[in-house]
C-alpha positions as MATLAB code, in Angstrom:
seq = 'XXXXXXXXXXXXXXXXXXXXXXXXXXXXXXXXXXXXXXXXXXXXXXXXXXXXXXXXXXXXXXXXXXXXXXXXXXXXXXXXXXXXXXXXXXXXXXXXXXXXXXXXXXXXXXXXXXXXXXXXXXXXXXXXXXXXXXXXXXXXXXXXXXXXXXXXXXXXXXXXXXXXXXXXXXXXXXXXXXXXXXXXXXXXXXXXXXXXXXXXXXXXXXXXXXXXXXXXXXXXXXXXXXXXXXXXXXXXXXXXXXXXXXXXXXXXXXXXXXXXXXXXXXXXXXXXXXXXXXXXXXXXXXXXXXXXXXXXXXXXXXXXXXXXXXXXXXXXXXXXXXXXXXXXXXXXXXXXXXXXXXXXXXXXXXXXXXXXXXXXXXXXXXXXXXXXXXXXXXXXXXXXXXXXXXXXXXXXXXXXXXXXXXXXXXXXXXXXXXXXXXXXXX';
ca = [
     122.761  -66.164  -35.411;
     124.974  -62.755  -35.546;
     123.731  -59.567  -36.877;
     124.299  -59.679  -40.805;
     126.241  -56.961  -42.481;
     125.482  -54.011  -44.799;
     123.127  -55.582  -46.815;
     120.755  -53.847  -49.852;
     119.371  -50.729  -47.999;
     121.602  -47.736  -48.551;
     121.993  -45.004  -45.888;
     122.966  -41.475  -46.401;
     123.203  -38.173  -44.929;
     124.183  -36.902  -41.835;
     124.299  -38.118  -38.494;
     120.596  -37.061  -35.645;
     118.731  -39.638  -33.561;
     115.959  -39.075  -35.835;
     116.076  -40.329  -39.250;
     114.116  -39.989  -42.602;
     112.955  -41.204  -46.107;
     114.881  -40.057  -49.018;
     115.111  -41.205  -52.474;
     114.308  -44.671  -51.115;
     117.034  -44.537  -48.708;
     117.609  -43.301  -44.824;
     118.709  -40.120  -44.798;
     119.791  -38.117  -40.917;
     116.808  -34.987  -41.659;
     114.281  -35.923  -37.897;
     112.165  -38.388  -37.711;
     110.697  -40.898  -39.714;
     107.796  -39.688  -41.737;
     104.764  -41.956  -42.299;
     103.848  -44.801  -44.469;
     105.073  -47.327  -41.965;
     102.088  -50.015  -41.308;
     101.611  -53.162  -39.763;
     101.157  -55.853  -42.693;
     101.106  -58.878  -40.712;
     100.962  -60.442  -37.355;
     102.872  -63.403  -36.333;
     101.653  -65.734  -33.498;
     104.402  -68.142  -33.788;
     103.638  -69.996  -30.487;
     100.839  -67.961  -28.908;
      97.445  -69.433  -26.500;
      95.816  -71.855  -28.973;
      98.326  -70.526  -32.136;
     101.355  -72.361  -33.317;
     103.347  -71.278  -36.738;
      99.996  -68.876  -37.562;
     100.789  -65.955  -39.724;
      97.604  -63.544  -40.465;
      97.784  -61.052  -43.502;
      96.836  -57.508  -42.583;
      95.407  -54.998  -45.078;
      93.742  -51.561  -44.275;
      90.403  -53.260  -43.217;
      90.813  -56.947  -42.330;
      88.267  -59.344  -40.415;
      89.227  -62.004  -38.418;
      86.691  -64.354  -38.791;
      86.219  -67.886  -37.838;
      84.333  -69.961  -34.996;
      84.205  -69.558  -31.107;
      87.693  -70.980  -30.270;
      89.162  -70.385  -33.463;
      91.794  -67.854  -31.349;
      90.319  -64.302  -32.828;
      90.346  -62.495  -29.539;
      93.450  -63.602  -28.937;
      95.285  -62.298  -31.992;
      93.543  -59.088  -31.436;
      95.597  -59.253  -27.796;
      98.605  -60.298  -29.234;
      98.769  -57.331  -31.749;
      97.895  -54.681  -28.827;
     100.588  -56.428  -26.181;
     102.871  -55.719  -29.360;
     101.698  -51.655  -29.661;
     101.878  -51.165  -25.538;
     105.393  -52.401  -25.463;
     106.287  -50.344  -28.755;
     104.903  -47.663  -25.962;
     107.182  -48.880  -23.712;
     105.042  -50.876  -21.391;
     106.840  -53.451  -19.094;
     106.362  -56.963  -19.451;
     104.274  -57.287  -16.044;
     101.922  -53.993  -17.386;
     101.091  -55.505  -20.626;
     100.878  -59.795  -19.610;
      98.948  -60.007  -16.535;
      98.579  -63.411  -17.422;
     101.704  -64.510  -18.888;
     101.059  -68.599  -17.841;
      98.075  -68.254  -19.913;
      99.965  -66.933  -23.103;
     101.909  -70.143  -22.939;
     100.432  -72.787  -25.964;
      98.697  -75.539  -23.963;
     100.928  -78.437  -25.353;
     103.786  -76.581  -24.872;
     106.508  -78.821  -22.275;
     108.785  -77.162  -20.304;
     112.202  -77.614  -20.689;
     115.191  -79.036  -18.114;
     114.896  -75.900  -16.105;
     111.151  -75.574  -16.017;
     111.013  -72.665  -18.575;
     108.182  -72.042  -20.844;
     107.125  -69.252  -22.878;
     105.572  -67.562  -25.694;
     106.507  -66.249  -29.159;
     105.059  -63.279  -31.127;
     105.846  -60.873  -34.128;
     104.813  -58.653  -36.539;
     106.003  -57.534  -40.562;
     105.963  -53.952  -41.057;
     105.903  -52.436  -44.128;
     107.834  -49.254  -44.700;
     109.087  -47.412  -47.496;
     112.594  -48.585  -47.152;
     111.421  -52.373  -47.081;
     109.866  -54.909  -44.792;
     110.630  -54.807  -41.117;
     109.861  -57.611  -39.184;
     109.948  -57.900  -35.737;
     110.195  -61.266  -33.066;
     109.880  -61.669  -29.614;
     110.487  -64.642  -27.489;
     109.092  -64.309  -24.010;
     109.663  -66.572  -20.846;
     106.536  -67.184  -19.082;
     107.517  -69.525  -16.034;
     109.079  -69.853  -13.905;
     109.872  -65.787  -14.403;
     108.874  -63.291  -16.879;
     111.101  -62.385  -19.017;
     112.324  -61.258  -22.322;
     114.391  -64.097  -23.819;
     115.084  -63.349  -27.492;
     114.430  -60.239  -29.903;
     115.195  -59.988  -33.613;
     114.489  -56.879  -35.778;
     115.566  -57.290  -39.329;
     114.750  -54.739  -42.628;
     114.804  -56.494  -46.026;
     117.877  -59.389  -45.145;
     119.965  -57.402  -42.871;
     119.488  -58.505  -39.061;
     119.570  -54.815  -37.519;
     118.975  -55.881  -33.548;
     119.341  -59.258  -32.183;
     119.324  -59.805  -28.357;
     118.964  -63.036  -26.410;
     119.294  -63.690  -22.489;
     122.716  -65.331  -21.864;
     123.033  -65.218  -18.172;
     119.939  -66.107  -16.431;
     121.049  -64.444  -12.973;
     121.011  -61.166  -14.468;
     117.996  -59.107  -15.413;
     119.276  -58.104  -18.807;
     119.779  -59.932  -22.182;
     122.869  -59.314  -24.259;
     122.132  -57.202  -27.178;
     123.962  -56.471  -30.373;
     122.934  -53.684  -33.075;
     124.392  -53.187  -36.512;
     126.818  -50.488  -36.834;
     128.774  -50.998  -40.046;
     131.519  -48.750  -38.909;
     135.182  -49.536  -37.997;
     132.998  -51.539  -35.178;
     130.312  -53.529  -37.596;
     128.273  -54.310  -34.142;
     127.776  -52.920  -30.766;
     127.196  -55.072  -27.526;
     125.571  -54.061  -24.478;
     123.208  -55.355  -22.107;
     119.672  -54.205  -22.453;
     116.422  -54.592  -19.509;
     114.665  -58.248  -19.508;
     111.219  -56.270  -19.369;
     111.417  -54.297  -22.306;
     110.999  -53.670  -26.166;
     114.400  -53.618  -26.627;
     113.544  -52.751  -30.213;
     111.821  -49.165  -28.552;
     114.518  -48.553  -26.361;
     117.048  -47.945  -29.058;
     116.364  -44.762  -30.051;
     117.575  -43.855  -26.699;
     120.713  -45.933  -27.294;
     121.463  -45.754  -30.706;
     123.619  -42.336  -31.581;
     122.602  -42.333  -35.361;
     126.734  -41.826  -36.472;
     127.398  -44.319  -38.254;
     125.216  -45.410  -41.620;
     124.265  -48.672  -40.019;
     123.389  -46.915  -36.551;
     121.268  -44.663  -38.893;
     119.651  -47.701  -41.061;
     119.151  -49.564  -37.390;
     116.923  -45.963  -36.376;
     115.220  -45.767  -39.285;
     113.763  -50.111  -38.867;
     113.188  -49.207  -35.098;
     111.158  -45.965  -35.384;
     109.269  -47.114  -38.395;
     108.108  -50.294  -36.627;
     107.482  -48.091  -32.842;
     105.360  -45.542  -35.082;
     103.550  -48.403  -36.818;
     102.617  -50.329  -33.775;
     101.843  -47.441  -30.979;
      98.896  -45.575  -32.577;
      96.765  -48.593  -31.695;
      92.987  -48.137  -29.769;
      91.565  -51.289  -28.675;
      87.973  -51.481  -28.817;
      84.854  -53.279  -27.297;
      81.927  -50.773  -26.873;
      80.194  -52.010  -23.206;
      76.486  -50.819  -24.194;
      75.835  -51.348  -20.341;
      78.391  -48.662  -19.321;
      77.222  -46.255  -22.360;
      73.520  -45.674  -21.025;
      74.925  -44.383  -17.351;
      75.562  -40.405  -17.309;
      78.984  -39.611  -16.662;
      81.198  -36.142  -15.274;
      82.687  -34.037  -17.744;
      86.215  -35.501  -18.498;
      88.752  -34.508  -21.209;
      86.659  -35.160  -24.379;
      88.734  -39.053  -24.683;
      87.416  -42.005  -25.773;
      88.096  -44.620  -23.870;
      88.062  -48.359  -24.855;
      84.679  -49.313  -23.517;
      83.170  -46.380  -24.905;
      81.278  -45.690  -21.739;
      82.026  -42.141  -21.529;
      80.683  -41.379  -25.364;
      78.343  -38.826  -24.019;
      81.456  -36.295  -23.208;
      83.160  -37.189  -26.079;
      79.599  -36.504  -28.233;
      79.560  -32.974  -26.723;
      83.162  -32.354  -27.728;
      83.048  -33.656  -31.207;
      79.412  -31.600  -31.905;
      81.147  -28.232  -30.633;
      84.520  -28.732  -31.946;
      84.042  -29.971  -35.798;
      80.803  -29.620  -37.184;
      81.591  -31.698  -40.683;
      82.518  -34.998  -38.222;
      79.617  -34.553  -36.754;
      77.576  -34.200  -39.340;
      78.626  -37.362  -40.729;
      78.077  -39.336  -37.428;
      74.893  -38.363  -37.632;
      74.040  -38.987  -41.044;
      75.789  -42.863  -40.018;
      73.751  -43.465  -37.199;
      70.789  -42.251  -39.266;
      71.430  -45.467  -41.419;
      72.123  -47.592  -38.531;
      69.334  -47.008  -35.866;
      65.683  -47.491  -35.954;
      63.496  -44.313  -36.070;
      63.935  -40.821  -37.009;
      67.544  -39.001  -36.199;
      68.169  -35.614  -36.562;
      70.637  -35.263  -34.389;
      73.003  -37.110  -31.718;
      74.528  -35.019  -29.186;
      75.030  -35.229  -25.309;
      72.374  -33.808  -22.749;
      73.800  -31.781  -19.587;
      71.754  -33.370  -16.209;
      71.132  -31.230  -13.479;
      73.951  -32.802  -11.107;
      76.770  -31.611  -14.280;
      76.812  -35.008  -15.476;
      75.906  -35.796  -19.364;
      74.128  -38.532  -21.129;
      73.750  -39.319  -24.841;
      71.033  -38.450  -26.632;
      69.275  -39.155  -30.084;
      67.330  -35.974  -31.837;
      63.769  -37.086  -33.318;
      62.861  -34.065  -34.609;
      60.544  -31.721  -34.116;
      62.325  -31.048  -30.603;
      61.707  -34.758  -29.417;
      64.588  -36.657  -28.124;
      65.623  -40.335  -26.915;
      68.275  -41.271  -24.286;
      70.364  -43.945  -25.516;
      69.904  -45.903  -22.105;
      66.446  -46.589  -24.311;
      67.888  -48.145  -27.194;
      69.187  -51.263  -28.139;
      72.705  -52.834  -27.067;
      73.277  -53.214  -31.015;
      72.154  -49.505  -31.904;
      74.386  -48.525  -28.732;
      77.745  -50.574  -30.388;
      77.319  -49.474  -33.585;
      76.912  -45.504  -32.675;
      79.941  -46.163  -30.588;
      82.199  -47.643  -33.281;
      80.284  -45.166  -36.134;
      82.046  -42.459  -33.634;
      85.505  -44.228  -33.595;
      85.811  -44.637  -37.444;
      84.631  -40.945  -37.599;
      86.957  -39.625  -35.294;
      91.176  -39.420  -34.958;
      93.798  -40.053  -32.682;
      92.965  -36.645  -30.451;
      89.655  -37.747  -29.688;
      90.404  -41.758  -28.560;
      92.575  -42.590  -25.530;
      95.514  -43.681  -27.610;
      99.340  -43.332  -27.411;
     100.865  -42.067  -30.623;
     104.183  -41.135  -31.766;
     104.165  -37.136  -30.549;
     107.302  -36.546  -32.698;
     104.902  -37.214  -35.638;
     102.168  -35.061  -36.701;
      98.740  -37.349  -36.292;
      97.817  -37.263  -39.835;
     101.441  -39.084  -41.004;
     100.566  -42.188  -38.691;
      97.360  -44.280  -39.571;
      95.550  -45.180  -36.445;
      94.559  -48.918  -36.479;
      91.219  -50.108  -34.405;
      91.279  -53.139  -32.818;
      87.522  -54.529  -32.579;
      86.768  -57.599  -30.952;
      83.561  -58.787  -32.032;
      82.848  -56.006  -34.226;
      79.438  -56.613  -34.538;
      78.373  -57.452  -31.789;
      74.041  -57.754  -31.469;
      73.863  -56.125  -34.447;
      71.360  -57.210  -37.030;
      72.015  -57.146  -40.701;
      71.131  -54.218  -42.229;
      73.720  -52.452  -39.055;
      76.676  -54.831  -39.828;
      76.213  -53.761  -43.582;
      75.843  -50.463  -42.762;
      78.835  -49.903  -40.183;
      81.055  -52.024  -42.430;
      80.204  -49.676  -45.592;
      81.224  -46.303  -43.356;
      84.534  -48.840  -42.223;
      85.687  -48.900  -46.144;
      85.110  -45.618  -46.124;
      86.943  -44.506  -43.340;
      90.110  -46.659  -44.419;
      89.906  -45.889  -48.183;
      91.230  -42.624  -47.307;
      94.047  -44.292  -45.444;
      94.046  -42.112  -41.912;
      92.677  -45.495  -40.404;
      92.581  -49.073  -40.483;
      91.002  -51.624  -38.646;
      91.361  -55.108  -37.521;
      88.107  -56.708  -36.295;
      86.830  -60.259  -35.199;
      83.783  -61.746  -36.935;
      82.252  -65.102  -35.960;
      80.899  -65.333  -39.895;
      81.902  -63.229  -42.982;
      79.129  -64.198  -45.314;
      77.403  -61.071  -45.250;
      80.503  -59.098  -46.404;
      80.252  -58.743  -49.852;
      76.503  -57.827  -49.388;
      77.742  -54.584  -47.896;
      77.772  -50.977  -49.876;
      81.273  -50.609  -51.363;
      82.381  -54.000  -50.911;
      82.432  -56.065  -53.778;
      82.421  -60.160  -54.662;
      84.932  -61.858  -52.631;
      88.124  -63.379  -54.610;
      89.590  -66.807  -54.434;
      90.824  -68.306  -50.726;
      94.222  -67.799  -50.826;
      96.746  -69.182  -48.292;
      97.152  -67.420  -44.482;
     100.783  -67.772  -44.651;
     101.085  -71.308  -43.911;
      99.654  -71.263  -40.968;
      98.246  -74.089  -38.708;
      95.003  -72.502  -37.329;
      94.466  -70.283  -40.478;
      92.172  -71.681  -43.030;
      92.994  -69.080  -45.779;
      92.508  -65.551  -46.956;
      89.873  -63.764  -48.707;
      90.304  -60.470  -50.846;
      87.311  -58.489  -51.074;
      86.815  -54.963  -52.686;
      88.452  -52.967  -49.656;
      88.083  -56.056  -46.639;
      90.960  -58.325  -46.314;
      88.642  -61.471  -44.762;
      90.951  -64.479  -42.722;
      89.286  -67.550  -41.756;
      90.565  -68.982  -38.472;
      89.847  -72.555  -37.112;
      90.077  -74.225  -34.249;
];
């Protein structure tokens, strides 16, 4: 299929790289501004997903048996955000054979792949974005298609398999309505055209404005598993980041206590709720060597290491401190033309909780509604049963099952008061 034409979306203004929202239309004044999130996740041939289309809202649980494919939406949504980075192929899919649906045959010349996409929704309409990779016998991009509302803004496709590029085409809708030119096989082509793109032309402009909307929806993405393990080791003095596994919290405790009191206090008053005993304070203790471990106060000048606690008190401190904190404190890659508090970070959190009991799951999920209520977050997490949900604070009865988008694998969609909840099956 070509790229379409004009289409609904009007485009004004003047001609920069960068474009904007105006009126309801794309206007040449910088860089997108925010309001651009990811609304759903496509795994249309994926590991143990076929045709599976999962409904995202600011809080949504993935929940659903072991085998039901949770973890592995979770990966499909951050391979999406590190190529929107610009991650290669080979950096993000060190397993790209393993992507490849089980049943799926390969065809006359031994090719097999894997198919994966994502809606965003911005304030000029839906963009949706689709990538078709080639697992075996090489990796390879094969097929991309960016579209906002009905107008096909990027399509590319690999028409010479000797070459390491695929022929791409991007709307122009001047006296040349499309422009051709080869793009890398290993790439987002989709975040490589703000490099390519001049912004001229109204359609150059409307195929900017899809293309940085979807980058700054998908980048500002930190994938999460607390390791509680890792947590109760000391660790050197780093640069105050948070890293996936969380085992370097105790740094990132003693930045957040010294650098913004009101976070902190609010940590504190979470894990409070969440851990057994007294807390008065959580901060990070400074060992003779210069290393630093993570401590609980007790009061009364008593304190506990956290190598002492429980692995479920040590997850749920961990993500307390994620929700609680922004992009400048987590080991993320946003959008730097964008000031942080325009793009909503989204937390990925397999197995969100993790060897917690109750009461913590209740707890944790309460400060999560919270958190994304106010709309500088959102988070996607796995859950192997959602029954306890609507016995959290803030959360109210769940609403009818409605459909996951037709979707074989997805046994339907919950609305709760603030918690999108999507059953998976096997």
């Amino acid at each position: 299929m070509g790229v379409a034409g004009t289409g609904s979306v009007g485009v004004v203004g003047g001609g920069s790289a960068g474009v904007g929202v105006v009126g309801g239309e794309v206007a040449g004044v910088g860089v997108v501004g925010g309001g651009a999130v990811v609304s759903e996740l496509r795994l249309s041939a994926f590991k143990s997903h076929r045709g599976v289309r999962l409904a995202l809202g600011p809080l949504t649980l993935l929940a659903g048996p072991s085998g039901s494919g949770k973890s592995s939406a979770l990966e499909a949504y951050e391979a999406l955000a590190r190529l929107a980075s610009g991650a290669t192929l080979g950096e993000v899919f060190r397993d790209p054979a393993g992507c490849v649906p089980e049943r799926a045959r390969p065809d006359p010349q031994r090719r097999r792949g894997f198919r994966i996409g994502c809606t965003v929704a911005t304030p000029v309409g839906p963009a949706r974005l689709d990538v078709a990779v080639q697992a075996e016998p090489e990796l390879r991009v094969v097929g991309e298609r960016l579209t906002l509302g009905s107008v096909v803004l990027l399509e590319s496709a690999l028409r010479d398999p000797s070459r390491r590029t695929v022929q791409a085409a991007w709307h122009t809708a001047g006296t040349t309505p499309v422009t051709r030119a080869p793009l890398p096989d290993d790439r987002l082509g989709t975040a490589l055209l703000p490099l390519r793109v001049a912004g001229k032309t109204p359609g150059q402009r409307q195929v900017l404005a899809a293309a940085e909307y979807v980058v700054v929806a998908l980048r500002s993405v930190f994938a999460c598993d607390p390791q509680p393990a890792r947590m109760r080791e000391p660790v050197p003095v780093g640069d105050g980041r948070l890293r996936g596994g969380c085992d370097n919290v105790a740094e990132v405790l003693r930045r957040t206590r010294a650098v913004c009191g009101m976070r902190h206090t609010a940590l504190v008053a979470a894990v409070r709720a969440g851990c057994a005993g007294p807390v008065s304070d959580v901060l990070a203790d400074v060992l003779a060597d210069g290393t630093v471990r993570a401590v609980l106060g007790r009061g009364g000048g008593r304190a506990t290491p956290v190598a002492r606690i429980g692995d479920g008190e040590l997850r749920y401190l961990a993500l307390a401190l994620v929700l609680l904190t922004g992009s400048g404190v987590l080991a993320v890659d946003p959008y730097a033309e964008l000031p942080s508090a325009e793009q909503p970070l989204t937390v990925l959190a397999d197995g969100l909780v993790r060897g917690m009991d109750p009461r913590q799951a209740r707890e944790l999920l309460a400060l999560a509604v919270r958190m994304t209520d106010r709309g500088h977050i959102r988070l996607v997490g796995t859950v192997s049963d959602a029954s306890w949900v609507a016995g959290a604070d803030g959360v109210s009865g769940a609403g009818g099952a409605g459909g996951a988008g037709g979707a074989d694998g997805a046994g339907g969609t919950e609305g709760t008061d603030g918690v999108t909840v999507v059953h998976l099956r096997p």
